[in-house]
PDB file of C-alpha atoms in Angstrom:
ATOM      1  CA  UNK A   1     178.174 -45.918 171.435  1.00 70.00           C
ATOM      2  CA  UNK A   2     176.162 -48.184 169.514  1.00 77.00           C
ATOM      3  CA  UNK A   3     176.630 -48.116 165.445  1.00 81.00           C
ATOM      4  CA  UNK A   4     173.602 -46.549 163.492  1.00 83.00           C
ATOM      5  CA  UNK A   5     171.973 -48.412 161.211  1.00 71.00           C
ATOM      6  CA  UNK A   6     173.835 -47.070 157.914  1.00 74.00           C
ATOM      7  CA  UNK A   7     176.932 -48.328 160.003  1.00 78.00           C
ATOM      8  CA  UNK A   8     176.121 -51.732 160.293  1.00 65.00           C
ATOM      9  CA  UNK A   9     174.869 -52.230 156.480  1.00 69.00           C
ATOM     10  CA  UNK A  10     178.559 -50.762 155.588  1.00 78.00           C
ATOM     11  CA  UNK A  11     179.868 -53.039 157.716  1.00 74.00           C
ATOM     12  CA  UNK A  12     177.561 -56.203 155.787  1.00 65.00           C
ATOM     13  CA  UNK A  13     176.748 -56.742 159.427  1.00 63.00           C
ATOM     14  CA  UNK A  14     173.244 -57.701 160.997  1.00 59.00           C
ATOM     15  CA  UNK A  15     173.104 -56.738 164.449  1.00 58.00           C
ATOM     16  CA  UNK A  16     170.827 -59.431 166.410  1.00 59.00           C
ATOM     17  CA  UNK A  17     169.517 -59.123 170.306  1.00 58.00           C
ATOM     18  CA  UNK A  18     168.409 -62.615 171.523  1.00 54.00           C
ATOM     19  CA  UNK A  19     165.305 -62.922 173.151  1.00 54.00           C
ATOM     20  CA  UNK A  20     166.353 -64.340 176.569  1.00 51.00           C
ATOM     21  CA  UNK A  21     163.495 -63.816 178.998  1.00 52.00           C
ATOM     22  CA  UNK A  22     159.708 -62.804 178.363  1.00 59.00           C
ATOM     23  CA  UNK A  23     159.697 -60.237 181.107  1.00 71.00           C
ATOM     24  CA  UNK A  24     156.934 -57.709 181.257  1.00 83.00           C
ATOM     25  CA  UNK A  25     157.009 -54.773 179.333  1.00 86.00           C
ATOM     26  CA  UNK A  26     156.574 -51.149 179.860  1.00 92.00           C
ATOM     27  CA  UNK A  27     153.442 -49.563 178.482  1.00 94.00           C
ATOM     28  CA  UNK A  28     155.001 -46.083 177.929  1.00 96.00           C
ATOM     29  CA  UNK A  29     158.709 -45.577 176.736  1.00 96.00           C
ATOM     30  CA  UNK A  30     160.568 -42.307 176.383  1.00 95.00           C
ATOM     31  CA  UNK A  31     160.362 -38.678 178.009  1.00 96.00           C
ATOM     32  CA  UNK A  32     157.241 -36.598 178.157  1.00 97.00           C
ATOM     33  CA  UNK A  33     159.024 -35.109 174.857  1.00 97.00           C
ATOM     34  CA  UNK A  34     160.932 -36.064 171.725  1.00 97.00           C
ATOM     35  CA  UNK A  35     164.667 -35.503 172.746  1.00 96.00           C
ATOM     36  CA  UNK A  36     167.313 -35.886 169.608  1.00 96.00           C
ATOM     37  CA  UNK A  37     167.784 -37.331 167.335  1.00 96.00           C
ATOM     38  CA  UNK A  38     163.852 -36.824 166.783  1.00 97.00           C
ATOM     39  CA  UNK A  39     162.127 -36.223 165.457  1.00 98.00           C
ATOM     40  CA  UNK A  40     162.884 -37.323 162.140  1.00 97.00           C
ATOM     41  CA  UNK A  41     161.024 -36.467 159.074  1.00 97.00           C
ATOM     42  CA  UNK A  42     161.060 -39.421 155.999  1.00 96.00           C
ATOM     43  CA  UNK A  43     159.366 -39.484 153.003  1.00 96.00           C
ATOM     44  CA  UNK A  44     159.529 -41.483 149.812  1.00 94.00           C
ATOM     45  CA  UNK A  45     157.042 -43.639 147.500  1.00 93.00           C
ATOM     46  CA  UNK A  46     155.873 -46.908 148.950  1.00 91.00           C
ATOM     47  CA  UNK A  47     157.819 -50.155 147.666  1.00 85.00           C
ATOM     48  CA  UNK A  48     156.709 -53.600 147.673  1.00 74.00           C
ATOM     49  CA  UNK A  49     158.035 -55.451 150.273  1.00 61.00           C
ATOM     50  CA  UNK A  50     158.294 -59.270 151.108  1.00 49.00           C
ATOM     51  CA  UNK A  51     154.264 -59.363 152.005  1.00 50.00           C
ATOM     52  CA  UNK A  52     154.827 -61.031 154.888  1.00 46.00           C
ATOM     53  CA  UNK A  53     153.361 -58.290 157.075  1.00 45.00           C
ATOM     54  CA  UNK A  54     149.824 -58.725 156.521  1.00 46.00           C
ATOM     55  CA  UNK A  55     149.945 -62.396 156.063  1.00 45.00           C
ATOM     56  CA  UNK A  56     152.029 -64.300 158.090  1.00 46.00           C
ATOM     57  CA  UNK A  57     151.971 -61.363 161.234  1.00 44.00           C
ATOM     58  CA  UNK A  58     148.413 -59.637 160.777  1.00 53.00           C
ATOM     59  CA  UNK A  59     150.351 -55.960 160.450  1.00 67.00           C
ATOM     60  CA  UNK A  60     150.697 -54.964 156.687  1.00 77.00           C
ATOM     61  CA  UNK A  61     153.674 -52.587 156.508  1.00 82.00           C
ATOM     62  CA  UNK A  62     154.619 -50.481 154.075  1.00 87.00           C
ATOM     63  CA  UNK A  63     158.210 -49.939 152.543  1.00 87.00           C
ATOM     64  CA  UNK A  64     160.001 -46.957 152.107  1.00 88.00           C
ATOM     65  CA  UNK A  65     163.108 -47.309 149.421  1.00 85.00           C
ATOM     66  CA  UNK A  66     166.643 -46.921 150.394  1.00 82.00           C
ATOM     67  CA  UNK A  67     167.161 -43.351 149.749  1.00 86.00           C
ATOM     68  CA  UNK A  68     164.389 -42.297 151.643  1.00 90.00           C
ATOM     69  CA  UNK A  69     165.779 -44.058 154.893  1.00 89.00           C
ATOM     70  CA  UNK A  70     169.171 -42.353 155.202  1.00 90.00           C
ATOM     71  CA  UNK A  71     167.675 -39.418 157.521  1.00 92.00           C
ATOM     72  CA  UNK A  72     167.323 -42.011 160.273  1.00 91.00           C
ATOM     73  CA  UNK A  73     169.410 -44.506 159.542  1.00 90.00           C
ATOM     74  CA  UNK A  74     172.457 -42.494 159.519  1.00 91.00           C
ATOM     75  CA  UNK A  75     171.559 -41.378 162.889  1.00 91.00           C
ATOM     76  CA  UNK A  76     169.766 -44.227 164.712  1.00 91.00           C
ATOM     77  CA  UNK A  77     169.980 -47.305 165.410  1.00 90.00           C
ATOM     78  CA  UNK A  78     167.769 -50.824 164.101  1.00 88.00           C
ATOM     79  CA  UNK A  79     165.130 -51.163 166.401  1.00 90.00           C
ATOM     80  CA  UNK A  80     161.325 -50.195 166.420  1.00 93.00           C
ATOM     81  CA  UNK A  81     160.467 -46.916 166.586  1.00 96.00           C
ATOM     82  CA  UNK A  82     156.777 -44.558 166.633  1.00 98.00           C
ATOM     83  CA  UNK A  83     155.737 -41.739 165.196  1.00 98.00           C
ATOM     84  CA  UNK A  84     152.910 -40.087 163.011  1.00 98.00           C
ATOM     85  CA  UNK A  85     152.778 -41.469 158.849  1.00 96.00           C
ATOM     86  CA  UNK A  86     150.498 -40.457 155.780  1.00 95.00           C
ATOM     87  CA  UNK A  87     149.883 -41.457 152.497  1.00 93.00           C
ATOM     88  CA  UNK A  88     149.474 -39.375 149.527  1.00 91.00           C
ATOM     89  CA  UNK A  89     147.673 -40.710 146.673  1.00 88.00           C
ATOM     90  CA  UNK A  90     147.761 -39.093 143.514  1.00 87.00           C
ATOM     91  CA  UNK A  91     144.842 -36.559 142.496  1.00 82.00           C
ATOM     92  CA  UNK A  92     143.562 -38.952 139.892  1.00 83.00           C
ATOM     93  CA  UNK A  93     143.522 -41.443 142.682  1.00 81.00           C
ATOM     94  CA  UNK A  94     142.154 -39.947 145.431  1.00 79.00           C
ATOM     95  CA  UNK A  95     138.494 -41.141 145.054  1.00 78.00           C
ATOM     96  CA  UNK A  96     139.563 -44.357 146.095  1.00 78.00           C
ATOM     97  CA  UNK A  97     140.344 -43.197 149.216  1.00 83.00           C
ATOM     98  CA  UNK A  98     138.135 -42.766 152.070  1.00 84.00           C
ATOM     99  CA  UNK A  99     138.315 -39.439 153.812  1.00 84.00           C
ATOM    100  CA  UNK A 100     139.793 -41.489 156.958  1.00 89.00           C
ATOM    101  CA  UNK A 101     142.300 -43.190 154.767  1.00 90.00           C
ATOM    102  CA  UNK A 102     144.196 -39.047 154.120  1.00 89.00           C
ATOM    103  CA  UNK A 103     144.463 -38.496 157.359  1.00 93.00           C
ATOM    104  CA  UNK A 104     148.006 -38.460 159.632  1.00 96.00           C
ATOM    105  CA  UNK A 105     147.427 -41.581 161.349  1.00 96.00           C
ATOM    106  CA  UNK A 106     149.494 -43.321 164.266  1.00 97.00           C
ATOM    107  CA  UNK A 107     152.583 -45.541 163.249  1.00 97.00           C
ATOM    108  CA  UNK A 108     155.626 -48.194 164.579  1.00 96.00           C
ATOM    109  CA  UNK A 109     158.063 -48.834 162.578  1.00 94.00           C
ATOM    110  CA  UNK A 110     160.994 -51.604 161.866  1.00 89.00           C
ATOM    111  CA  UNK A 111     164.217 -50.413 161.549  1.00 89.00           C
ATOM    112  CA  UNK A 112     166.500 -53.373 160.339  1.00 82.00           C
ATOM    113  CA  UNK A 113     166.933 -56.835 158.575  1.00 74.00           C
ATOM    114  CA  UNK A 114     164.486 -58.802 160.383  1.00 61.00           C
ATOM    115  CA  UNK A 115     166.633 -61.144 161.842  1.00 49.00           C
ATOM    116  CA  UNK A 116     163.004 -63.850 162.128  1.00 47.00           C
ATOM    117  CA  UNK A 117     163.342 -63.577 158.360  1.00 47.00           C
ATOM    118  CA  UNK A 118     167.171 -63.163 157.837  1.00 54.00           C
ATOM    119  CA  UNK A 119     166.876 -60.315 155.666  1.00 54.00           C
ATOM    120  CA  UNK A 120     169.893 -59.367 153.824  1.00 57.00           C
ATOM    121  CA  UNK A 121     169.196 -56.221 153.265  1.00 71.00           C
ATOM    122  CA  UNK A 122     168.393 -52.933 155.678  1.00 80.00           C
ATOM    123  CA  UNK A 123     164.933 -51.921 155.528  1.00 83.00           C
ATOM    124  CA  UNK A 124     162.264 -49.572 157.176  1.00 88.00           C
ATOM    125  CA  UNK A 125     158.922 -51.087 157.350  1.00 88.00           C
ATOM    126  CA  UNK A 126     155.803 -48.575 157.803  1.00 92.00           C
ATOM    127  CA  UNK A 127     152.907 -49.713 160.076  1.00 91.00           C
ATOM    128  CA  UNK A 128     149.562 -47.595 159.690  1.00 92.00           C
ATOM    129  CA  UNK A 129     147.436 -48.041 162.269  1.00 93.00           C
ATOM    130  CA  UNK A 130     144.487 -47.724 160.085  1.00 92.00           C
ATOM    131  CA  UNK A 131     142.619 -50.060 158.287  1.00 88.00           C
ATOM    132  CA  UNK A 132     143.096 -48.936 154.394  1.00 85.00           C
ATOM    133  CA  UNK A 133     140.725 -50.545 151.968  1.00 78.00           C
ATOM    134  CA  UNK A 134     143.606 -50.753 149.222  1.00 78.00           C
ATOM    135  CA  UNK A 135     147.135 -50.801 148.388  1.00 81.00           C
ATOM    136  CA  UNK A 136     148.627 -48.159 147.982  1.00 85.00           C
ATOM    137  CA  UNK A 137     152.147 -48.855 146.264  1.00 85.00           C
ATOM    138  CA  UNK A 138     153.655 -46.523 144.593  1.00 89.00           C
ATOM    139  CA  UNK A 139     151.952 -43.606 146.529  1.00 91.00           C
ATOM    140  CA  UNK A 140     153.879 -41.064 148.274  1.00 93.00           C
ATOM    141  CA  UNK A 141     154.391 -41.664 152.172  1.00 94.00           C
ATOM    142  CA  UNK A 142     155.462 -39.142 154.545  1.00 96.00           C
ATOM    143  CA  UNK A 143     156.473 -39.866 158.290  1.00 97.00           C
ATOM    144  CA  UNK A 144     157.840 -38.109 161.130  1.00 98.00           C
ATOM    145  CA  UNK A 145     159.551 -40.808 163.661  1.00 98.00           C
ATOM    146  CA  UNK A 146     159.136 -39.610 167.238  1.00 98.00           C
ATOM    147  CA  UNK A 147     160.814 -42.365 169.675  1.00 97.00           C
ATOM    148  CA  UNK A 148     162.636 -45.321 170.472  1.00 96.00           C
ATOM    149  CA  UNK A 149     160.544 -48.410 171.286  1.00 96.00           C
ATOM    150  CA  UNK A 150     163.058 -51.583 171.365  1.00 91.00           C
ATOM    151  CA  UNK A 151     165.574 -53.514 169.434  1.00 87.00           C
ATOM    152  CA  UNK A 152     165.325 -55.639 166.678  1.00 80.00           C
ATOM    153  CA  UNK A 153     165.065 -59.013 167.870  1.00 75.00           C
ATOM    154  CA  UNK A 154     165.474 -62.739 166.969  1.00 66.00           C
ATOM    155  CA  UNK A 155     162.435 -65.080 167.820  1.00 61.00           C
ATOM    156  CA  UNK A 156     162.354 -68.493 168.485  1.00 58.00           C
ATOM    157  CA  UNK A 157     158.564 -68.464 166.845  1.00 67.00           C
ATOM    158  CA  UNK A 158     156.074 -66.662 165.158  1.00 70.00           C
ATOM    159  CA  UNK A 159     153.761 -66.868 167.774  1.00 78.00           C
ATOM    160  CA  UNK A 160     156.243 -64.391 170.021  1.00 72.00           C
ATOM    161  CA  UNK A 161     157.510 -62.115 166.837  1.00 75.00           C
ATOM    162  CA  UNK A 162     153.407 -61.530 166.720  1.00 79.00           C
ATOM    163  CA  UNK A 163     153.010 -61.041 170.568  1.00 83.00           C
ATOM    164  CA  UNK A 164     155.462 -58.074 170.896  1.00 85.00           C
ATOM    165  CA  UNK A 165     154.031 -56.613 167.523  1.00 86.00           C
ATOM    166  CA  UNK A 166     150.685 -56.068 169.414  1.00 90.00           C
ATOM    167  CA  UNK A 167     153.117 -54.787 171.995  1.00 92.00           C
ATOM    168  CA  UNK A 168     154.236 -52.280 170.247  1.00 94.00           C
ATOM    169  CA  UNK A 169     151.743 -50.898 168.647  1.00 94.00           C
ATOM    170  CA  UNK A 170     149.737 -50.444 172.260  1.00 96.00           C
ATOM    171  CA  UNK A 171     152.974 -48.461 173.500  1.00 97.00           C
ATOM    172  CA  UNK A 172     153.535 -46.093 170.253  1.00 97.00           C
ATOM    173  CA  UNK A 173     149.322 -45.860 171.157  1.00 98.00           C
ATOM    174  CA  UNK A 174     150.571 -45.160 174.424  1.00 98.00           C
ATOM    175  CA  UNK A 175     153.481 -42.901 173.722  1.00 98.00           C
ATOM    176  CA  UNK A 176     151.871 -40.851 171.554  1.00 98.00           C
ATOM    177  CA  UNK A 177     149.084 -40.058 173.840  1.00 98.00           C
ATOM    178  CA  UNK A 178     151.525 -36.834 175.195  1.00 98.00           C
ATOM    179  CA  UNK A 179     150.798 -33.611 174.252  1.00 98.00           C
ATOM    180  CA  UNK A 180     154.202 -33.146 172.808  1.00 98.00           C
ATOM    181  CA  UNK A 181     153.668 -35.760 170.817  1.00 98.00           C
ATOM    182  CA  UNK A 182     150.361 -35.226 169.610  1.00 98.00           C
ATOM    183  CA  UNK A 183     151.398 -31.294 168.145  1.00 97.00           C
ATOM    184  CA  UNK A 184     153.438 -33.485 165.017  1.00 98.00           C
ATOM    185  CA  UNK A 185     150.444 -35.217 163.700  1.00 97.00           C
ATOM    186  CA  UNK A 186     149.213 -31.493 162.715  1.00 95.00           C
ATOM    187  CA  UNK A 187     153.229 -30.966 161.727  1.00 97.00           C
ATOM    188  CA  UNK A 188     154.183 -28.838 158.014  1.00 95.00           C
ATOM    189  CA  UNK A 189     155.680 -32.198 156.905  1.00 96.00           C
ATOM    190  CA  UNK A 190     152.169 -33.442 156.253  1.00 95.00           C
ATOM    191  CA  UNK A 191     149.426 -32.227 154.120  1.00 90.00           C
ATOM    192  CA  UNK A 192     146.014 -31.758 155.804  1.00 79.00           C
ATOM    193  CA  UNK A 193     142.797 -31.936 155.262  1.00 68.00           C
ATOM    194  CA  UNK A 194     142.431 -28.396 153.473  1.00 69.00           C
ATOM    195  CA  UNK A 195     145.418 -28.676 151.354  1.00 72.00           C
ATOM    196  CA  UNK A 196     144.489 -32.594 150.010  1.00 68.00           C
ATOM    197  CA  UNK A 197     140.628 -31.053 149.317  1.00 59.00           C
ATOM    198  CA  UNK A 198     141.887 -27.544 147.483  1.00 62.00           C
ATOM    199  CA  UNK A 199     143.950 -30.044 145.187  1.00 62.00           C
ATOM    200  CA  UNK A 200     141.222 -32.315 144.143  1.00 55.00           C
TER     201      UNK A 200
END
């Protein structure tokens, strides 16, 4: 069985799949519904990362800090996963936000160390796919991961790293598309629409 995540970081390991082909690949992963370990709720305010994301691969991620992670990484394994995310701003902040920005909005997610970066430590890096206006560190972020996508891999260039990013996001698009999917954007775990407006 392969080692979770939390396994490998108490190892000081960094597991690494090599790119060896560029076959095609699938646009839909998983069954018709999450099977275990999802889904998996995280949640957690929003670190600073390395700020690579939005300016070296055109996907701005958010971080989640360490103790946040443990729900999945003590039971999964690094890789990319999907899944619904939100972010909370503060009352006093929430005119900054556009309605659109409060929503739960389609997400992938990194599961690892990066190996096109050599990252020495694990991490969980938050796509949004949603075009926010402003930062939002510090902010409370809740997600619910609902699949498996692929493994963490190491690239020979940016240029591919970038490629499979756009990959991804089309098959979480994809994979979320299900009905059984679709019931967790409207999940507890999140607030909606009529709890964020009854607070402000």
């Amino acid at each position: 069985m392969t080692p979770t995540a939390a396994e490998y970081a108490a190892r000081q390991e960094i597991p690494v799949a090599q790119v060896k082909t560029r076959a095609p690949r699938p646009k839909i992963v998983g069954s018709d519904s999450p099977e275990p370990p999802f889904p998996i709720s995280l949640v957690g305010p929003v670190q600073k990362g390395f700020g690579r994301g939005g300016k070296d691969l055109g996907c701005p991620t958010a971080n989640l800090p360490d103790d946040s992670i443990t729900p999945i990484s003590s039971v999964a394994k690094t890789g990319v996963y999907y899944g619904y995310a939100q972010v909370i701003p503060p009352q006093e902040s929430r005119g900054d936000f556009q309605t659109d920005d409060l929503n739960v909005l389609p997400m992938v997610m990194s599961l690892g160390w990066n190996p096109f970066y050599k990252n020495k430590v694990l991490t969980a890096e938050i796509h949004i796919m949603h075009n926010f206006q402003s930062d939002f560190y510090g902010y409370e972020m809740r997600a619910i991961v609902l699949g498996y996508i692929r493994p963490e891999l190491d690239y020979v260039s940016r240029e591919a790293l970038i490629e499979d990013i756009e990959i991804d996001k089309q098959v979480a698009l994809n994979c979320l598309q299900r009905p059984a999917y679709q019931v967790y954007a409207k999940d507890s775990h999140f607030q909606h629409q009529e709890e964020l407006k009854a607070s402000m």
